[in-house]
Tab-separated table of C-alpha atoms and ligand atoms in Angstrom:
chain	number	residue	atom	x	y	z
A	2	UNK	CA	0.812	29.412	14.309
A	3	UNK	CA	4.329	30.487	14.460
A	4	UNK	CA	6.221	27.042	14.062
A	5	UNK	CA	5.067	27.193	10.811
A	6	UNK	CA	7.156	29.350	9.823
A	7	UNK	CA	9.747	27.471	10.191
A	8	UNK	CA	8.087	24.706	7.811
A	9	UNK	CA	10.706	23.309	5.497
A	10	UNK	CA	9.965	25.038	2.490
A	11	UNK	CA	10.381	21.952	0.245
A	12	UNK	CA	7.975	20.152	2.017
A	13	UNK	CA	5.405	23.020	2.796
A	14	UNK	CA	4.936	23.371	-1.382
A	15	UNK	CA	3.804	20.045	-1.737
A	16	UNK	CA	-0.086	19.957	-2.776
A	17	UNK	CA	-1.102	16.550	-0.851
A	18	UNK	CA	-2.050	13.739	-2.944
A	19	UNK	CA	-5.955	12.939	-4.346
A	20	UNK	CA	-6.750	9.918	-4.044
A	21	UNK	CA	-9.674	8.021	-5.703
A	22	UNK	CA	-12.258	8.793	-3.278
A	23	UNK	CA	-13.955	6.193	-0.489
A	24	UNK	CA	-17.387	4.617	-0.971
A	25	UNK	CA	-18.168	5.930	2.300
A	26	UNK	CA	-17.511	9.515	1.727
A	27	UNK	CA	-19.097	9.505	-1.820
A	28	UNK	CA	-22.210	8.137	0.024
A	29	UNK	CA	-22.249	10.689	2.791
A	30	UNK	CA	-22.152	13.387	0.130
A	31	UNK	CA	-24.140	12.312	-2.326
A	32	UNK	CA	-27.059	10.922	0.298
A	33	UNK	CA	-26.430	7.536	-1.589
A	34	UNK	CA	-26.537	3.848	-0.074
A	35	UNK	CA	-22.813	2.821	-0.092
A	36	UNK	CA	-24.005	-0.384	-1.760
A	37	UNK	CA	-25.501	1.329	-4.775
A	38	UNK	CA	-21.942	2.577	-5.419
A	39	UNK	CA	-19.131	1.443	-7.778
A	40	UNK	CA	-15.608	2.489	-6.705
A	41	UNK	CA	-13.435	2.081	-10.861
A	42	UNK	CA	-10.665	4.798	-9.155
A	43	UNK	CA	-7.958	3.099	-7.388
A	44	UNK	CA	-7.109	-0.063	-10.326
A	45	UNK	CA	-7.948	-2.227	-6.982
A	46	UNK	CA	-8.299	-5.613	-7.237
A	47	UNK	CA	-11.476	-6.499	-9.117
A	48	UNK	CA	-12.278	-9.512	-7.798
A	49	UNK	CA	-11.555	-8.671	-3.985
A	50	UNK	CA	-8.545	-10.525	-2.011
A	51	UNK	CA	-6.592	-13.604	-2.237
A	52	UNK	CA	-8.417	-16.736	-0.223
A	53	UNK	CA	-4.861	-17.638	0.679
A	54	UNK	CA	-3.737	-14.104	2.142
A	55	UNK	CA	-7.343	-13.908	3.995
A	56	UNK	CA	-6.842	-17.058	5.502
A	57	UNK	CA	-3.288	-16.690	6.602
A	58	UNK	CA	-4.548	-12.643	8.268
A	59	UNK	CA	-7.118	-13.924	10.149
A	60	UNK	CA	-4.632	-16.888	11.779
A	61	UNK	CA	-2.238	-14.122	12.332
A	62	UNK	CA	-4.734	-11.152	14.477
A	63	UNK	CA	-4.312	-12.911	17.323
A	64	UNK	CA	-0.543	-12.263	17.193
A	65	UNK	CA	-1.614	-8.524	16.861
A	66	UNK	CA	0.041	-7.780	20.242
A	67	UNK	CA	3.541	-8.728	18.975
A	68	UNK	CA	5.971	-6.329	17.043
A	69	UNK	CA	6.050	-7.945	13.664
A	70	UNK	CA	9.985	-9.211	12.281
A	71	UNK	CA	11.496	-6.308	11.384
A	72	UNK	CA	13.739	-8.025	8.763
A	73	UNK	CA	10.584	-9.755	7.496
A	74	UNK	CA	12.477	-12.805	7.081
A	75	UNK	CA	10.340	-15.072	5.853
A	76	UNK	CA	8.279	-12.911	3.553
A	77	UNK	CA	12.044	-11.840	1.749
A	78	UNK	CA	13.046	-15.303	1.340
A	79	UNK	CA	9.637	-16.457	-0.186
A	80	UNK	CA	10.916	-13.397	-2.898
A	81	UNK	CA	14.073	-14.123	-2.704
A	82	UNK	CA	13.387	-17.520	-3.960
A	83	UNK	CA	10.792	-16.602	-6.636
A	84	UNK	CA	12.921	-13.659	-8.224
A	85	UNK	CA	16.432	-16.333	-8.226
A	86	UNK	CA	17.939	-13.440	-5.729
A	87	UNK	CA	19.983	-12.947	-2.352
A	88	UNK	CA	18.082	-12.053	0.308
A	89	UNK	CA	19.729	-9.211	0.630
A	90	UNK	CA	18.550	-8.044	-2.391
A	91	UNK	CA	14.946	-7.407	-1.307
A	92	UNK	CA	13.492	-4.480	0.819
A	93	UNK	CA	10.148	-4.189	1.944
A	94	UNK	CA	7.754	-1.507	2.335
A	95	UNK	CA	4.806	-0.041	3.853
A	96	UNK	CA	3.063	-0.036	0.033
A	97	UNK	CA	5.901	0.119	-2.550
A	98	UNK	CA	5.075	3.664	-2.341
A	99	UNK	CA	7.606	3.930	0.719
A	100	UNK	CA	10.075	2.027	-1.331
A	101	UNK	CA	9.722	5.220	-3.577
A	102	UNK	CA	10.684	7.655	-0.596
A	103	UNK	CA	13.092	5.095	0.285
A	104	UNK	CA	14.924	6.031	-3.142
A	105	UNK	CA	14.286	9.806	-2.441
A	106	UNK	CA	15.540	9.945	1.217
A	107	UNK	CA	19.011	8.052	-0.475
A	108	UNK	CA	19.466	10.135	-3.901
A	109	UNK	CA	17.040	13.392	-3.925
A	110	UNK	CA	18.211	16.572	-2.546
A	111	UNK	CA	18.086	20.473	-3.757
A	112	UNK	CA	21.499	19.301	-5.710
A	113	UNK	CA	19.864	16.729	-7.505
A	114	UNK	CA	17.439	16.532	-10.848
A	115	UNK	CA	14.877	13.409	-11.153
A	116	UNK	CA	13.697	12.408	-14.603
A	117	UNK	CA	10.518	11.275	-14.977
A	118	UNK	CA	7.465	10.788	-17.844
A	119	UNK	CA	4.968	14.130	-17.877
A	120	UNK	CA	2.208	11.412	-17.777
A	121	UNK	CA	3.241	9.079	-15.137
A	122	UNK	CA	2.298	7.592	-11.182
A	123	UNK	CA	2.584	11.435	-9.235
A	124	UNK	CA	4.012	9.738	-6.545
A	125	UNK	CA	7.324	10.591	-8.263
A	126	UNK	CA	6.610	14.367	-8.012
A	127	UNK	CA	5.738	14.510	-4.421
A	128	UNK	CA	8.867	12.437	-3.436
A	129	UNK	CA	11.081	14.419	-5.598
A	130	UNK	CA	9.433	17.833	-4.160
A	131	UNK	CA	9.739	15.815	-0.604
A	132	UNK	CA	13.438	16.216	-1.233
A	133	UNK	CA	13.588	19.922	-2.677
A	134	UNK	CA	14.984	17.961	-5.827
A	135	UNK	CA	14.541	19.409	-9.817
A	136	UNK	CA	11.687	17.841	-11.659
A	137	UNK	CA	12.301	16.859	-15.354
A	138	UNK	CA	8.942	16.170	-16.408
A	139	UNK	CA	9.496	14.606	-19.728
A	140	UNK	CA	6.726	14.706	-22.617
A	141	UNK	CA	5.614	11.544	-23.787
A	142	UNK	CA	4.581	10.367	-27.558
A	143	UNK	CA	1.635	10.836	-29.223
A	144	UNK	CA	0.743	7.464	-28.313
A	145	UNK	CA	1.299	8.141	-24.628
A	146	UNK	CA	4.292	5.985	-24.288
A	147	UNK	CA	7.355	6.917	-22.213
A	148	UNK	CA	9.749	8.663	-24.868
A	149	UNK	CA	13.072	6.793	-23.788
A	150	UNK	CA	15.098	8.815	-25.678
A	151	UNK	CA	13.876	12.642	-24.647
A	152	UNK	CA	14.125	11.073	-20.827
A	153	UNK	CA	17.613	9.602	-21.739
A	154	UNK	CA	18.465	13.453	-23.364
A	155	UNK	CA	16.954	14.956	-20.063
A	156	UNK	CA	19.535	13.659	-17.984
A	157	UNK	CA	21.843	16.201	-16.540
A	158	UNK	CA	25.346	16.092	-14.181
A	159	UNK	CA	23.056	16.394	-11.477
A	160	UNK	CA	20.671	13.602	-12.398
A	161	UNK	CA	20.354	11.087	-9.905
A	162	UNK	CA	17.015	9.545	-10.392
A	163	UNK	CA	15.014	7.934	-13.510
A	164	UNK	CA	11.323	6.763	-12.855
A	165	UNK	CA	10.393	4.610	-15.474
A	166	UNK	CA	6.713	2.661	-14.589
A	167	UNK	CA	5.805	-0.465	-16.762
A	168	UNK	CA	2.731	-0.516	-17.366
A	169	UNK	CA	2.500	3.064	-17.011
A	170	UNK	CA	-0.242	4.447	-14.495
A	171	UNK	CA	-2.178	5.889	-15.575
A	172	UNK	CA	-1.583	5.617	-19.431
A	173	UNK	CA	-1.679	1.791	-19.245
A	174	UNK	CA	0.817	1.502	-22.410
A	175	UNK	CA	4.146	-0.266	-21.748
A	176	UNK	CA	7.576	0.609	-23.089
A	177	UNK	CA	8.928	-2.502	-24.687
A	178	UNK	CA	12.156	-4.544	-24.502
A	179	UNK	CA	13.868	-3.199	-26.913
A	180	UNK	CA	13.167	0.277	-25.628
A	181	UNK	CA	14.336	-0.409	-22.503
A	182	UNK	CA	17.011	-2.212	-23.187
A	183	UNK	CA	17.983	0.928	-25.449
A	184	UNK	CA	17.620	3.176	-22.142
A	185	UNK	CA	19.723	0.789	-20.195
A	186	UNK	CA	22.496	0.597	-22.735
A	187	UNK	CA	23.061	4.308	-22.501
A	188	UNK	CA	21.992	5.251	-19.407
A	189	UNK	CA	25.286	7.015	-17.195
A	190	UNK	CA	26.117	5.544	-14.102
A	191	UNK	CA	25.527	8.425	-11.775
A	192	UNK	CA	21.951	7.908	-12.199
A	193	UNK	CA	19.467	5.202	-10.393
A	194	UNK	CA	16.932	3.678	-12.424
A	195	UNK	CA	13.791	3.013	-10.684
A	196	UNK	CA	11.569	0.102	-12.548
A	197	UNK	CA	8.154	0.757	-11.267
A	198	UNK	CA	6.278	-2.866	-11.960
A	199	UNK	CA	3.087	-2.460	-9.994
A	200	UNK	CA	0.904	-4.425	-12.829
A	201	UNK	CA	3.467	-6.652	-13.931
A	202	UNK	CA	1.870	-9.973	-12.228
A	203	UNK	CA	-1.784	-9.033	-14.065
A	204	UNK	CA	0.136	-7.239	-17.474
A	205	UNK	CA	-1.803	-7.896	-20.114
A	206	UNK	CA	1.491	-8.055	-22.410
A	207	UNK	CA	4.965	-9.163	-22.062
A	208	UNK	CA	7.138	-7.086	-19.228
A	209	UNK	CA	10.414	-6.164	-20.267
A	210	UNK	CA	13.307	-8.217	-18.527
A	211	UNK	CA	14.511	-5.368	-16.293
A	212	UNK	CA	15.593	-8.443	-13.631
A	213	UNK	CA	18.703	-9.062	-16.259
A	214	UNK	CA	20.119	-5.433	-15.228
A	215	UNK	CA	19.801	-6.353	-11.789
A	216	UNK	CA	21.647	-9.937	-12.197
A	217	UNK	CA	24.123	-7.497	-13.890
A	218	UNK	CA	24.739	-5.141	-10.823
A	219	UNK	CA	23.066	-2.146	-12.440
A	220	UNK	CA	22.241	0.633	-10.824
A	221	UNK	CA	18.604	-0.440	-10.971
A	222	UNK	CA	15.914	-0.969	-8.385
A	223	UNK	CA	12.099	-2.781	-9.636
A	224	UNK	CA	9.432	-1.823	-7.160
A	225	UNK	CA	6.647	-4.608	-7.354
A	226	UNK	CA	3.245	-4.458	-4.665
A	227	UNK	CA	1.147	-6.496	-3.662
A	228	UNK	CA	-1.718	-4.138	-3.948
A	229	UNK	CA	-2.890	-4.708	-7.229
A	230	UNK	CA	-2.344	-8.140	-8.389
A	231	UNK	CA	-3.184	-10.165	-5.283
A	232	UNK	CA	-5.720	-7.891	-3.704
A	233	UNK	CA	-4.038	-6.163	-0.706
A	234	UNK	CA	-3.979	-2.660	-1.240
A	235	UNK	CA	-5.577	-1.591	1.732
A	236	UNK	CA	-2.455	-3.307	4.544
A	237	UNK	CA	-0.072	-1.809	2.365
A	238	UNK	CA	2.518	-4.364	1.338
A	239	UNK	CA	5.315	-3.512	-1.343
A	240	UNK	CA	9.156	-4.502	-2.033
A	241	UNK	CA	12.407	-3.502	-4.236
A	242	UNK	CA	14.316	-5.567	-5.713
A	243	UNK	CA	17.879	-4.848	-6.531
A	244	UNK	CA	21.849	-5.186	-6.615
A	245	UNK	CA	22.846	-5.974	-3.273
A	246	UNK	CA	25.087	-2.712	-2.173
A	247	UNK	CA	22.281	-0.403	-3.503
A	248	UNK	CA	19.363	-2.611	-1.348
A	249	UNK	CA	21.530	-2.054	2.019
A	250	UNK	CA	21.857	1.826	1.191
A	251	UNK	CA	18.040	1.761	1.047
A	252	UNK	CA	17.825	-0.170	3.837
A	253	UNK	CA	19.424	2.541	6.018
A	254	UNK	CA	16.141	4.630	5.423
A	255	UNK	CA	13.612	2.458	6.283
A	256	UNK	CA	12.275	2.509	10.070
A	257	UNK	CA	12.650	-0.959	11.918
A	258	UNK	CA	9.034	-2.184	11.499
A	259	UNK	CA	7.898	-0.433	8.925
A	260	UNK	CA	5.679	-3.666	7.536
A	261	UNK	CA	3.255	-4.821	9.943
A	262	UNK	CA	2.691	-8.653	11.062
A	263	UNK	CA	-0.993	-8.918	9.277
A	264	UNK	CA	0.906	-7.619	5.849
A	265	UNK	CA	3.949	-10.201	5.982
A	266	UNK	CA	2.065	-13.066	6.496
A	267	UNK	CA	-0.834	-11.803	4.144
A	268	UNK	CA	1.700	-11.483	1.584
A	269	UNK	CA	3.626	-14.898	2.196
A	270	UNK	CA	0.318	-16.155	1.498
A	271	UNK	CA	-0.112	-14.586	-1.282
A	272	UNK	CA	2.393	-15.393	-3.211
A	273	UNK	CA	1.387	-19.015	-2.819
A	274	UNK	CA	-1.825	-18.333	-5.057
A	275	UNK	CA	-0.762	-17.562	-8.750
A	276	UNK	CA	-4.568	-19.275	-9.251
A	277	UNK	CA	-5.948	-15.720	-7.957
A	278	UNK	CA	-3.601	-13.936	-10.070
A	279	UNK	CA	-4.269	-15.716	-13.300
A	280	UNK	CA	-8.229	-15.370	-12.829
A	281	UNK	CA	-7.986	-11.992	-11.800
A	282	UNK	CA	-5.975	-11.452	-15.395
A	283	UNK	CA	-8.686	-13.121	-17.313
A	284	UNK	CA	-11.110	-10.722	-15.453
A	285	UNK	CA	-9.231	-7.698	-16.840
A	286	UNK	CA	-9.410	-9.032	-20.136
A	287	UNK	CA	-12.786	-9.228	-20.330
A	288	UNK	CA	-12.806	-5.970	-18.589
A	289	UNK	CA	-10.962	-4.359	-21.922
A	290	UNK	CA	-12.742	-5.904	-24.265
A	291	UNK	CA	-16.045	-4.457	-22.707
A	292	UNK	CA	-14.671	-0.918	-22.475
A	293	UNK	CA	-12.922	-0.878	-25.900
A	294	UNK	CA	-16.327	-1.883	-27.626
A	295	UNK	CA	-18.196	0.751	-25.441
A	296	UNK	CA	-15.351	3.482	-26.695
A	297	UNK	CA	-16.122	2.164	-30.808
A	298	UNK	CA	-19.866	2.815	-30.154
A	299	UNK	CA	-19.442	5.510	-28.503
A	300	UNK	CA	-17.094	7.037	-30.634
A	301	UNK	CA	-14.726	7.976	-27.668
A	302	UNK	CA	-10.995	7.476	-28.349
A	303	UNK	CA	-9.482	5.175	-26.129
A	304	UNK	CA	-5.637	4.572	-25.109
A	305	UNK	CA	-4.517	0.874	-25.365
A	306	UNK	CA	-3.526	-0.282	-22.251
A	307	UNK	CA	-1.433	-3.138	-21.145
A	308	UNK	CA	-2.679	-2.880	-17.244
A	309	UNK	CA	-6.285	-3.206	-15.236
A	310	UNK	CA	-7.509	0.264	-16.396
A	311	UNK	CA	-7.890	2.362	-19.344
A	312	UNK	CA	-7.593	6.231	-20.024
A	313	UNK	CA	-10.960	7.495	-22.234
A	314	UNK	CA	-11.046	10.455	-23.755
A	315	UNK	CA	-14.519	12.140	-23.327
A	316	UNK	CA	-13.334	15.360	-24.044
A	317	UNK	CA	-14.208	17.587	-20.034
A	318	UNK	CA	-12.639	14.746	-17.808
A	319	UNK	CA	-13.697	16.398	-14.887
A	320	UNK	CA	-17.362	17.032	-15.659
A	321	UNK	CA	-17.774	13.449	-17.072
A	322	UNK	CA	-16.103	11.717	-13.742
A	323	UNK	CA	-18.688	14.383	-11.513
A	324	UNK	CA	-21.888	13.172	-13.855
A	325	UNK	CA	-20.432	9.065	-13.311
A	326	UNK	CA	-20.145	9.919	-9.096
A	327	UNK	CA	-23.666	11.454	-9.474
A	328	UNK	CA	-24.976	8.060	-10.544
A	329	UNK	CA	-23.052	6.160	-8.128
A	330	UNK	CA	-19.893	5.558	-10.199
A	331	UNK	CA	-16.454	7.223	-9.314
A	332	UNK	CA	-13.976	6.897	-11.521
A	333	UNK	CA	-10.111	9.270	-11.876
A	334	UNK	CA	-10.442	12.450	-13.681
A	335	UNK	CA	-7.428	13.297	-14.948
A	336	UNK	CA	-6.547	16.967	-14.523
A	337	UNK	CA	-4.071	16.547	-12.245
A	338	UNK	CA	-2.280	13.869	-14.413
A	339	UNK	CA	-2.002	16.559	-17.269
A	340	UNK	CA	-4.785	15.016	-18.836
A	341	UNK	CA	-8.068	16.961	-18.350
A	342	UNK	CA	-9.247	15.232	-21.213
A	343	UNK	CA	-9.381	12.216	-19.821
A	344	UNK	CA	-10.654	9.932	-17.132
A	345	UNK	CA	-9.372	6.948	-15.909
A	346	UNK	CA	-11.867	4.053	-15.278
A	347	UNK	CA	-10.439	0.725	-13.730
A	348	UNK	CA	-11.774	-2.452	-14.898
A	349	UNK	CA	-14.176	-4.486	-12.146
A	350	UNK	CA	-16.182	-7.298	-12.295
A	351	UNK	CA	-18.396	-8.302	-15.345
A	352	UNK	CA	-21.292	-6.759	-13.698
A	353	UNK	CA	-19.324	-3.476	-12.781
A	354	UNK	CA	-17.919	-3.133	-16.072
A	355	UNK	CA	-21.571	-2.819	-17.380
A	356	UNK	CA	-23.015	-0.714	-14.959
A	357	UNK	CA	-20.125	1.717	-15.822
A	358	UNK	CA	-21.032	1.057	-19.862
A	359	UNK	CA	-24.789	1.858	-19.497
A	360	UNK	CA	-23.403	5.362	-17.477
A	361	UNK	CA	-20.908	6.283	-19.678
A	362	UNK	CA	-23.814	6.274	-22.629
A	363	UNK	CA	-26.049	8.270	-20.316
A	364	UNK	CA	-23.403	10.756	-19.630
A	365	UNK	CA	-21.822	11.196	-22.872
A	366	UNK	CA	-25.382	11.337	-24.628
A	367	UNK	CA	-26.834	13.057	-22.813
A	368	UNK	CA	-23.638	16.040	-22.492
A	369	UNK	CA	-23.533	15.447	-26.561
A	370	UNK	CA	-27.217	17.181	-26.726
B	428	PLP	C1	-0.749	1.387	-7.384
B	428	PLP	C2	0.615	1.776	-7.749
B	428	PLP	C3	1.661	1.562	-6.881
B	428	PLP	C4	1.433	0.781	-5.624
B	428	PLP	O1	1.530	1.502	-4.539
B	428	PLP	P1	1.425	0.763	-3.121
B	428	PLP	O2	2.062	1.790	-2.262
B	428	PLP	O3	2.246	-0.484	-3.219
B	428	PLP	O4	0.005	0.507	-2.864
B	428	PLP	C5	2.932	1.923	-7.244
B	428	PLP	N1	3.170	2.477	-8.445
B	428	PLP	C6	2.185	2.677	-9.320
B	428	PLP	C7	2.488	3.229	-10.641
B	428	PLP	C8	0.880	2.352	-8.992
B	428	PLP	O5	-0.096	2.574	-9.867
């Protein structure tokens, strides 16, 4: 076709995004009964969706026909309130993935440079390729931890962006207080530090205070969802949080209804039922404790993580994750994260956790012959 050749070239060398795959499609494929199938990819919600934000979605269907409130009033004040902030210090978006490109459309172009952890959520490469922008790529430690200092070295003149995600996805370790608060101390002011929090309700150690920064009119943005922690990943619901000047500049990129009516008043809900949030946490602990024995009898080295999923190291990631998906279990490989060694299970319920156990033995065993 000959309009594409008049692709934009930034955008035409983007490889799209894999996601952890459907139930449905594995089942097609594999000639399996979707209910004999265990989906440990996404680090969804283990035990399924807040009773409070069901309740309030089903109320609100019948108000389907309406455009929902563009400023999502109520659902910003309900944050507002909880964070101690203005208002106007909280955008919303269609997954806090579009609070990402939100950031991009504002501060990435083919003049810019974004600095970001080798090992970290690849939604920062494909917005920073989006916008034609330089990708530092910065290696982490031996532990797997962002390297604060080689990302604070990395930035250039030209540096306008800093993704720094707490607890990392898909390493699951966390860079501490005192680590950040390093960063923040010598960060330059030309650049925009993006706080990706997307565990931080269900952490499974203490978050660094990134708010302070914000109370202290950094240039600093914290991206929270509601996917993970309260079980709504699949309306897409996310928001930023931020100085005020910096929230109306994003504001300026986002399209007039870019939430929908079902999400706001799912999430308003949602944020009324800390009970789900605090059971689903003592899920994931069990969850860790399961997989980290597994990993000690096994033998398979394990990274500590801080979130609701863990990276194993089972040496070919990819031909471990294909055997698991053969016996009804998908789970991340994690090639494209730079990490072939690895895969990436998330933790489910107690019953999920062991059907992924008893596979892992079969597989490993059984490729150990
Ligand atoms: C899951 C996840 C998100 C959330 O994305 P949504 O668009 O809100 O679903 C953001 N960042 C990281 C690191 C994640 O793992």
């Amino acid at each position: 076709m000959k309009i594409l050749e008049k692709i934009n070239p930034d955008v035409n060398a983007i490889t799209p995004y894999e996601p952890g795959r459907p139930i449905e499609e594995v089942a097609r494929e594999m000639g399996l009964d979707p209910d004999d199938i265990t989906k440990l990819a996404s680090n969804e919600c283990a035990i399924g969706t807040s009773p409070r934000a069901l309740e309030a979605l089903k109320a609100a269907t019948v108000e389907a026909f309406r455009y929902p409130d563009g400023g999502a009033y109520h659902l910003r004040s309900k944050l507002a309130a909880r964070y101690g902030v203005a208002m106007s210090q909280i955008i919303v978006g269609n997954g806090s993935n579009e609070i990402l490109e939100f950031v991009g459309h504002c501060f990435l172009s083919r003049e810019t440079s974004c600095v970001f952890s080798a090992h970290a959520f690849i939604v920062y490469k494909l917005v920073t390729q989006l916008f034609g922008a330089h990708q530092l790529e910065i290696p982490m430690t031996p532990d797997l931890v962002h390297d604060v200092e080689a990302m604070l070295a990395a930035v250039r003149d030209d540096t306008t962006v800093v993704f720094l995600c707490n607890p990392n996805n898909p390493t699951g370790t966390m860079a501490d207080n005192d680590a950040i608060y390093r960063f923040m101390d010598r960060v330059p002011d030309h650049v925009l530090v993006v706080f990706d929090e997307a565990y931080a309700e269900i952490a499974l150690a203490e978050m660094p205070n990134t708010r302070q920064y914000v109370h202290q009119k950094r240039n600093v943005l914290i991206c929270r969802t509601f996917s993970k922690a309260y079980g709504l990943a699949g309306l897409r619901l996310g928001y930023g949080i931020g100085p005020e000047p910096l929230v109306s500049a994003l504001q300026k990129a986002r399209q007039p209804f870019n939430v929908n009516l079902l999400a706001q008043q799912a999430g308003i809900a949602a944020l009324d039922d800390d009970e789900f949030v605090a059971r689903s946490r003592d899920v994931y602990r069990q969850g860790k404790a399961c997989f980290e024995a597994a990993c000690r009898e096994l033998n398979l080295p394990f990274i500590p993580t801080t979130a609701n999923f863990m990276l194993i190291k089972v040496g070919a990631g990819n031909d471990v994750a294909q055997a698991l998906q053969q016996r009804g279990m998908i789970v991340r490989p994690m090639a494209g994260y730079g990490l072939p060694e690895y895969i990436r299970p998330n933790f489910g319920t107690p019953d999920e956790n062991e059907r992924f156990v008893r596979m892992l033995k079969e597989v490993v065993c059984r490729s150990g012959e």
